[in-house]
CSV table of C-alpha atoms in Angstrom, one decimal:
chain,number,residue,atom,x,y,z
A,1,UNK,CA,58.8,-66.7,-90.7
A,2,UNK,CA,55.7,-66.8,-88.6
A,3,UNK,CA,55.8,-70.1,-87.8
A,4,UNK,CA,59.5,-70.6,-86.9
A,5,UNK,CA,58.8,-67.6,-83.9
A,6,UNK,CA,56.0,-69.3,-82.7
A,7,UNK,CA,58.1,-72.6,-82.6
A,8,UNK,CA,60.7,-70.6,-80.9
A,9,UNK,CA,58.3,-69.3,-78.6
A,10,UNK,CA,56.7,-72.6,-78.0
A,11,UNK,CA,60.3,-73.9,-77.1
A,12,UNK,CA,61.1,-71.3,-75.1
A,13,UNK,CA,58.0,-71.4,-73.0
A,14,UNK,CA,58.2,-75.6,-72.6
A,15,UNK,CA,61.7,-74.6,-71.2
A,16,UNK,CA,60.6,-72.2,-68.8
A,17,UNK,CA,57.7,-74.7,-67.6
A,18,UNK,CA,60.4,-77.7,-67.4
A,19,UNK,CA,62.6,-75.4,-65.4
A,20,UNK,CA,59.9,-74.3,-62.9
A,21,UNK,CA,58.8,-78.0,-62.5
A,22,UNK,CA,62.6,-79.2,-61.6
A,23,UNK,CA,62.8,-76.0,-59.0
A,24,UNK,CA,59.4,-77.5,-57.6
A,25,UNK,CA,61.0,-81.4,-57.4
A,26,UNK,CA,64.2,-79.9,-56.0
A,27,UNK,CA,62.1,-78.1,-53.3
A,28,UNK,CA,60.1,-81.1,-52.5
A,29,UNK,CA,62.1,-83.6,-50.6
A,30,UNK,CA,60.2,-87.0,-50.3
A,31,UNK,CA,61.3,-89.7,-47.5
A,32,UNK,CA,60.8,-93.3,-48.0
A,33,UNK,CA,57.9,-94.6,-45.8
A,34,UNK,CA,59.1,-97.7,-43.6
A,35,UNK,CA,56.4,-100.2,-43.9
A,36,UNK,CA,55.4,-102.8,-41.5
A,37,UNK,CA,58.0,-105.5,-41.1
A,38,UNK,CA,60.9,-103.1,-40.4
A,39,UNK,CA,62.0,-103.0,-37.0
A,40,UNK,CA,62.4,-99.6,-36.5
A,41,UNK,CA,58.7,-98.8,-36.2
A,42,UNK,CA,58.7,-101.0,-33.0
A,43,UNK,CA,61.4,-99.0,-31.3
A,44,UNK,CA,61.0,-95.9,-29.0
A,45,UNK,CA,61.9,-92.2,-30.0
A,46,UNK,CA,64.3,-90.5,-28.5
A,47,UNK,CA,63.4,-86.7,-27.1
A,48,UNK,CA,64.4,-83.8,-29.4
A,49,UNK,CA,66.5,-81.6,-27.0
A,50,UNK,CA,67.0,-79.1,-29.6
A,51,UNK,CA,66.1,-77.7,-33.0
A,52,UNK,CA,69.0,-77.9,-35.6
A,53,UNK,CA,68.8,-77.2,-39.4
A,54,UNK,CA,68.3,-81.1,-40.1
A,55,UNK,CA,65.6,-81.4,-37.7
A,56,UNK,CA,64.3,-78.5,-39.7
A,57,UNK,CA,64.8,-80.0,-42.7
A,58,UNK,CA,63.2,-83.2,-41.5
A,59,UNK,CA,59.9,-81.5,-40.6
A,60,UNK,CA,59.8,-80.1,-44.1
A,61,UNK,CA,60.6,-83.2,-45.8
A,62,UNK,CA,57.7,-85.1,-43.5
A,63,UNK,CA,55.0,-82.7,-44.5
A,64,UNK,CA,56.1,-82.5,-48.2
A,65,UNK,CA,55.8,-86.7,-47.9
A,66,UNK,CA,52.5,-86.9,-46.0
A,67,UNK,CA,50.5,-84.5,-48.3
A,68,UNK,CA,52.4,-86.0,-51.2
A,69,UNK,CA,50.5,-89.8,-50.4
A,70,UNK,CA,47.7,-87.8,-48.9
A,71,UNK,CA,47.8,-88.7,-45.3
A,72,UNK,CA,46.8,-87.2,-42.7
A,73,UNK,CA,49.9,-87.6,-40.1
A,74,UNK,CA,53.3,-89.0,-40.0
A,75,UNK,CA,55.4,-89.5,-37.5
A,76,UNK,CA,59.6,-89.6,-37.6
A,77,UNK,CA,60.2,-93.3,-37.0
A,78,UNK,CA,57.9,-93.9,-40.2
A,79,UNK,CA,60.3,-92.7,-42.2
A,80,UNK,CA,63.6,-93.8,-40.1
A,81,UNK,CA,64.0,-91.2,-37.8
A,82,UNK,CA,63.6,-92.6,-34.0
A,83,UNK,CA,63.1,-89.0,-32.8
A,84,UNK,CA,59.7,-87.6,-31.1
A,85,UNK,CA,58.5,-85.9,-34.1
A,86,UNK,CA,55.0,-85.9,-35.2
A,87,UNK,CA,53.3,-83.8,-38.4
A,88,UNK,CA,49.4,-84.1,-38.6
A,89,UNK,CA,46.6,-82.2,-41.3
A,90,UNK,CA,43.3,-83.1,-41.0
A,91,UNK,CA,41.8,-80.4,-43.0
A,92,UNK,CA,40.4,-81.2,-46.4
A,93,UNK,CA,42.6,-78.3,-48.0
A,94,UNK,CA,46.0,-79.7,-46.9
A,95,UNK,CA,46.9,-76.0,-45.4
A,96,UNK,CA,46.5,-76.6,-41.8
A,97,UNK,CA,49.6,-78.9,-40.5
A,98,UNK,CA,50.3,-79.3,-36.9
A,99,UNK,CA,53.9,-79.8,-35.7
A,100,UNK,CA,54.4,-81.4,-32.7
A,101,UNK,CA,57.9,-82.5,-30.7
A,102,UNK,CA,58.2,-84.4,-28.0
A,103,UNK,CA,54.5,-84.7,-27.5
A,104,UNK,CA,52.5,-86.1,-24.3
A,105,UNK,CA,49.0,-86.8,-24.0
A,106,UNK,CA,48.0,-85.3,-20.8
A,107,UNK,CA,44.2,-85.9,-21.1
A,108,UNK,CA,41.6,-88.6,-23.1
A,109,UNK,CA,37.8,-88.5,-22.7
A,110,UNK,CA,34.7,-90.0,-24.7
A,111,UNK,CA,35.0,-92.9,-27.0
A,112,UNK,CA,35.1,-93.2,-30.9
A,113,UNK,CA,35.0,-96.6,-32.8
A,114,UNK,CA,35.9,-96.5,-36.4
A,115,UNK,CA,38.2,-97.7,-39.4
A,116,UNK,CA,41.6,-96.1,-39.2
A,117,UNK,CA,44.6,-97.0,-41.6
A,118,UNK,CA,48.4,-96.0,-41.8
A,119,UNK,CA,50.9,-95.1,-44.6
A,120,UNK,CA,53.2,-98.0,-43.1
A,121,UNK,CA,50.6,-100.4,-43.6
A,122,UNK,CA,49.5,-99.6,-46.9
A,123,UNK,CA,46.5,-101.2,-48.5
A,124,UNK,CA,45.3,-102.0,-45.2
A,125,UNK,CA,42.4,-100.9,-42.6
A,126,UNK,CA,40.9,-102.0,-39.3
A,127,UNK,CA,38.4,-101.1,-36.9
A,128,UNK,CA,40.0,-99.2,-33.8
A,129,UNK,CA,38.3,-97.5,-30.5
A,130,UNK,CA,40.2,-94.7,-29.6
A,131,UNK,CA,39.3,-91.5,-27.4
A,132,UNK,CA,36.9,-89.1,-29.1
A,133,UNK,CA,38.6,-86.4,-27.4
A,134,UNK,CA,42.6,-85.4,-26.8
A,135,UNK,CA,44.6,-83.0,-25.0
A,136,UNK,CA,48.5,-83.0,-26.0
A,137,UNK,CA,51.5,-80.9,-24.4
A,138,UNK,CA,54.3,-80.8,-26.8
A,139,UNK,CA,56.9,-78.3,-28.3
A,140,UNK,CA,56.1,-76.7,-31.9
A,141,UNK,CA,59.2,-76.3,-34.3
A,142,UNK,CA,60.5,-73.2,-32.3
A,143,UNK,CA,60.9,-75.2,-29.4
A,144,UNK,CA,58.0,-73.4,-27.8
A,145,UNK,CA,55.9,-75.2,-25.2
A,146,UNK,CA,52.3,-75.7,-26.9
A,147,UNK,CA,48.9,-77.2,-26.0
A,148,UNK,CA,46.5,-78.7,-29.1
A,149,UNK,CA,43.6,-80.4,-28.4
A,150,UNK,CA,40.7,-81.9,-30.6
A,151,UNK,CA,38.1,-84.2,-31.1
A,152,UNK,CA,37.1,-86.7,-33.5
A,153,UNK,CA,39.2,-87.3,-36.7
A,154,UNK,CA,42.1,-84.7,-35.2
A,155,UNK,CA,41.9,-86.6,-31.6
A,156,UNK,CA,42.3,-90.1,-33.7
A,157,UNK,CA,45.4,-88.9,-35.5
A,158,UNK,CA,47.0,-87.3,-32.3
A,159,UNK,CA,46.7,-90.9,-30.7
A,160,UNK,CA,47.6,-92.8,-33.9
A,161,UNK,CA,50.9,-90.6,-34.5
A,162,UNK,CA,52.0,-90.7,-30.3
A,163,UNK,CA,51.8,-94.5,-30.5
A,164,UNK,CA,54.0,-94.6,-33.4
A,165,UNK,CA,56.9,-92.5,-31.4
A,166,UNK,CA,56.5,-95.5,-28.7
A,167,UNK,CA,57.0,-98.7,-31.2
A,168,UNK,CA,52.8,-99.0,-31.2
A,169,UNK,CA,51.4,-99.4,-34.6
A,170,UNK,CA,47.6,-99.6,-34.7
A,171,UNK,CA,47.3,-103.1,-36.1
A,172,UNK,CA,47.9,-104.1,-32.5
A,173,UNK,CA,44.6,-102.6,-31.4
A,174,UNK,CA,42.3,-103.7,-34.3
A,175,UNK,CA,39.3,-105.1,-33.7
A,176,UNK,CA,38.8,-107.8,-35.7
A,177,UNK,CA,40.7,-108.4,-39.0
A,178,UNK,CA,42.8,-106.0,-41.1
A,179,UNK,CA,40.5,-104.9,-44.1
A,180,UNK,CA,42.1,-104.8,-47.7
A,181,UNK,CA,41.4,-101.5,-49.0
A,182,UNK,CA,43.0,-101.8,-52.3
A,183,UNK,CA,40.0,-104.6,-53.4
A,184,UNK,CA,37.9,-101.5,-52.6
A,185,UNK,CA,39.8,-98.8,-54.5
A,186,UNK,CA,39.9,-101.2,-57.6
A,187,UNK,CA,35.9,-101.7,-57.5
A,188,UNK,CA,35.5,-97.7,-57.2
A,189,UNK,CA,37.5,-97.3,-60.0
A,190,UNK,CA,35.8,-100.0,-62.0
A,191,UNK,CA,32.2,-98.4,-61.1
Protein backbone atom coordinates (compact mmCIF):
# COMPACT_ATOMS: atom_id res chain seq x y z
CA UNK A 1 0.00 0.00 0.00
CA UNK A 2 2.78 2.43 0.94
CA UNK A 3 4.64 1.82 -2.36
CA UNK A 4 1.52 2.47 -4.44
CA UNK A 5 0.88 5.81 -2.68
CA UNK A 6 4.54 6.80 -3.12
CA UNK A 7 4.41 5.96 -6.87
CA UNK A 8 1.21 8.00 -7.28
CA UNK A 9 2.82 10.90 -5.43
CA UNK A 10 5.92 10.75 -7.68
CA UNK A 11 3.75 10.58 -10.78
CA UNK A 12 1.72 13.62 -9.63
CA UNK A 13 4.94 15.54 -8.85
CA UNK A 14 6.33 14.66 -12.28
CA UNK A 15 3.12 15.84 -13.95
CA UNK A 16 3.18 19.15 -12.04
CA UNK A 17 6.84 19.66 -12.99
CA UNK A 18 6.17 18.84 -16.66
CA UNK A 19 3.20 21.24 -16.71
CA UNK A 20 5.36 24.00 -15.20
CA UNK A 21 8.03 23.40 -17.87
CA UNK A 22 5.40 23.51 -20.63
CA UNK A 23 3.98 26.79 -19.28
CA UNK A 24 7.48 28.30 -19.08
CA UNK A 25 8.22 27.21 -22.66
CA UNK A 26 4.91 28.71 -23.81
CA UNK A 27 5.68 32.03 -22.15
CA UNK A 28 9.17 32.13 -23.69
CA UNK A 29 9.00 32.82 -27.41
CA UNK A 30 12.31 32.40 -29.17
CA UNK A 31 12.90 33.92 -32.57
CA UNK A 32 15.24 32.58 -35.22
CA UNK A 33 18.40 34.64 -35.45
CA UNK A 34 19.26 35.57 -39.01
CA UNK A 35 22.87 34.93 -39.96
CA UNK A 36 25.40 36.56 -42.24
CA UNK A 37 24.39 36.18 -45.88
CA UNK A 38 20.72 36.88 -45.11
CA UNK A 39 19.81 39.96 -47.15
CA UNK A 40 17.70 41.46 -44.34
CA UNK A 41 20.87 42.14 -42.33
CA UNK A 42 22.05 44.58 -45.03
CA UNK A 43 18.88 46.69 -45.11
CA UNK A 44 18.05 49.92 -43.29
CA UNK A 45 15.32 49.72 -40.68
CA UNK A 46 12.26 51.93 -40.45
CA UNK A 47 11.43 54.04 -37.41
CA UNK A 48 8.73 52.84 -35.07
CA UNK A 49 5.99 55.48 -34.89
CA UNK A 50 3.64 53.88 -32.37
CA UNK A 51 3.83 51.04 -29.89
CA UNK A 52 1.47 48.24 -30.83
CA UNK A 53 0.93 44.90 -29.08
CA UNK A 54 2.90 43.08 -31.78
CA UNK A 55 5.96 45.27 -31.08
CA UNK A 56 5.61 44.71 -27.33
CA UNK A 57 5.56 40.98 -28.09
CA UNK A 58 8.57 41.38 -30.39
CA UNK A 59 10.55 43.12 -27.65
CA UNK A 60 9.75 40.33 -25.20
CA UNK A 61 10.72 37.72 -27.78
CA UNK A 62 13.97 39.54 -28.53
CA UNK A 63 14.88 39.58 -24.84
CA UNK A 64 14.01 35.88 -24.46
CA UNK A 65 16.05 35.06 -27.56
CA UNK A 66 19.05 37.14 -26.46
CA UNK A 67 19.11 35.61 -22.97
CA UNK A 68 18.58 32.09 -24.33
CA UNK A 69 21.76 32.30 -26.43
CA UNK A 70 23.66 34.27 -23.74
CA UNK A 71 24.06 37.35 -25.91
CA UNK A 72 24.49 40.93 -24.72
CA UNK A 73 22.49 42.60 -27.48
CA UNK A 74 20.05 41.97 -30.29
CA UNK A 75 18.61 44.22 -32.99
CA UNK A 76 15.24 43.66 -34.68
CA UNK A 77 16.70 42.89 -38.14
CA UNK A 78 18.60 39.99 -36.56
CA UNK A 79 15.21 38.35 -36.02
CA UNK A 80 13.88 39.40 -39.42
CA UNK A 81 12.05 42.63 -38.53
CA UNK A 82 13.08 45.88 -40.23
CA UNK A 83 12.18 48.19 -37.34
CA UNK A 84 14.52 50.33 -35.24
CA UNK A 85 14.38 48.28 -32.04
CA UNK A 86 17.38 47.17 -29.98
CA UNK A 87 17.67 45.25 -26.71
CA UNK A 88 20.89 45.18 -24.67
CA UNK A 89 21.94 43.69 -21.35
CA UNK A 90 25.65 43.62 -20.50
CA UNK A 91 25.11 42.71 -16.83
CA UNK A 92 26.53 39.40 -15.62
CA UNK A 93 23.21 38.60 -13.92
CA UNK A 94 21.14 39.24 -17.04
CA UNK A 95 18.74 41.48 -15.15
CA UNK A 96 19.46 44.96 -16.52
CA UNK A 97 17.88 45.05 -19.95
CA UNK A 98 17.86 48.28 -21.94
CA UNK A 99 15.24 48.66 -24.66
CA UNK A 100 15.88 51.29 -27.31
CA UNK A 101 13.45 52.33 -30.02
CA UNK A 102 14.64 54.60 -32.83
CA UNK A 103 18.05 55.01 -31.17
CA UNK A 104 20.38 57.75 -32.35
CA UNK A 105 23.98 58.15 -31.27
CA UNK A 106 24.45 61.77 -30.18
CA UNK A 107 27.97 61.60 -28.76
CA UNK A 108 31.01 59.36 -29.02
CA UNK A 109 34.41 59.83 -27.41
CA UNK A 110 37.56 57.96 -26.56
CA UNK A 111 38.66 54.75 -28.18
CA UNK A 112 38.70 51.06 -27.36
CA UNK A 113 40.01 48.19 -29.42
CA UNK A 114 38.90 44.67 -28.60
CA UNK A 115 37.43 41.42 -29.75
CA UNK A 116 33.82 41.56 -30.87
CA UNK A 117 31.37 38.90 -31.91
CA UNK A 118 27.80 38.81 -33.15
CA UNK A 119 24.89 36.40 -32.82
CA UNK A 120 24.42 36.73 -36.59
CA UNK A 121 28.00 35.59 -37.23
CA UNK A 122 28.14 32.43 -35.10
CA UNK A 123 31.50 30.95 -34.20
CA UNK A 124 33.48 34.00 -35.31
CA UNK A 125 35.02 37.06 -33.67
CA UNK A 126 37.24 39.90 -34.78
CA UNK A 127 39.14 42.89 -33.46
CA UNK A 128 37.18 46.14 -33.83
CA UNK A 129 37.99 49.69 -32.73
CA UNK A 130 35.03 51.66 -31.41
CA UNK A 131 34.44 54.69 -29.20
CA UNK A 132 34.89 53.96 -25.50
CA UNK A 133 31.97 56.25 -24.55
CA UNK A 134 28.58 56.50 -26.24
CA UNK A 135 25.56 58.66 -25.54
CA UNK A 136 22.32 57.65 -27.24
CA UNK A 137 18.92 59.32 -27.53
CA UNK A 138 16.00 56.93 -28.04
CA UNK A 139 12.48 56.02 -26.99
CA UNK A 140 11.75 53.37 -24.38
CA UNK A 141 9.03 50.72 -24.69
CA UNK A 142 6.45 53.31 -23.48
CA UNK A 143 7.53 55.57 -26.37
CA UNK A 144 9.02 58.07 -23.91
CA UNK A 145 12.23 59.87 -24.84
CA UNK A 146 15.28 58.65 -22.93
CA UNK A 147 19.02 59.19 -23.01
CA UNK A 148 21.41 56.36 -22.15
CA UNK A 149 25.16 56.56 -21.91
CA UNK A 150 27.88 54.12 -21.19
CA UNK A 151 31.51 53.17 -21.42
CA UNK A 152 33.41 50.02 -22.27
CA UNK A 153 31.27 47.00 -23.14
CA UNK A 154 27.99 48.93 -22.92
CA UNK A 155 29.31 51.60 -25.31
CA UNK A 156 30.51 48.84 -27.66
CA UNK A 157 27.12 47.10 -27.53
CA UNK A 158 25.25 50.36 -28.21
CA UNK A 159 27.34 51.07 -31.31
CA UNK A 160 27.23 47.46 -32.55
CA UNK A 161 23.45 47.09 -32.24
CA UNK A 162 22.67 50.53 -33.67
CA UNK A 163 24.89 49.68 -36.66
CA UNK A 164 22.56 46.73 -37.36
CA UNK A 165 19.67 49.19 -37.83
CA UNK A 166 21.56 50.73 -40.77
CA UNK A 167 22.43 47.36 -42.31
CA UNK A 168 26.03 47.52 -41.07
CA UNK A 169 27.64 44.43 -39.56
CA UNK A 170 30.76 44.42 -37.42
CA UNK A 171 32.61 42.23 -39.95
CA UNK A 172 32.99 45.33 -42.14
CA UNK A 173 34.96 46.98 -39.32
CA UNK A 174 37.21 44.06 -38.34
CA UNK A 175 40.92 44.76 -38.32
CA UNK A 176 42.63 41.76 -39.85
CA UNK A 177 40.81 38.47 -40.19
CA UNK A 178 37.87 36.94 -38.41
CA UNK A 179 38.87 34.37 -35.82
CA UNK A 180 37.19 31.00 -35.46
CA UNK A 181 35.92 30.88 -31.86
CA UNK A 182 34.56 27.34 -32.18
CA UNK A 183 38.09 25.93 -32.19
CA UNK A 184 38.88 27.88 -29.00
CA UNK A 185 35.68 26.59 -27.33
CA UNK A 186 36.47 23.00 -28.29
CA UNK A 187 40.03 23.32 -26.90
CA UNK A 188 38.67 24.72 -23.61
CA UNK A 189 36.19 21.82 -23.33
CA UNK A 190 38.97 19.28 -23.89
CA UNK A 191 41.17 20.84 -21.18
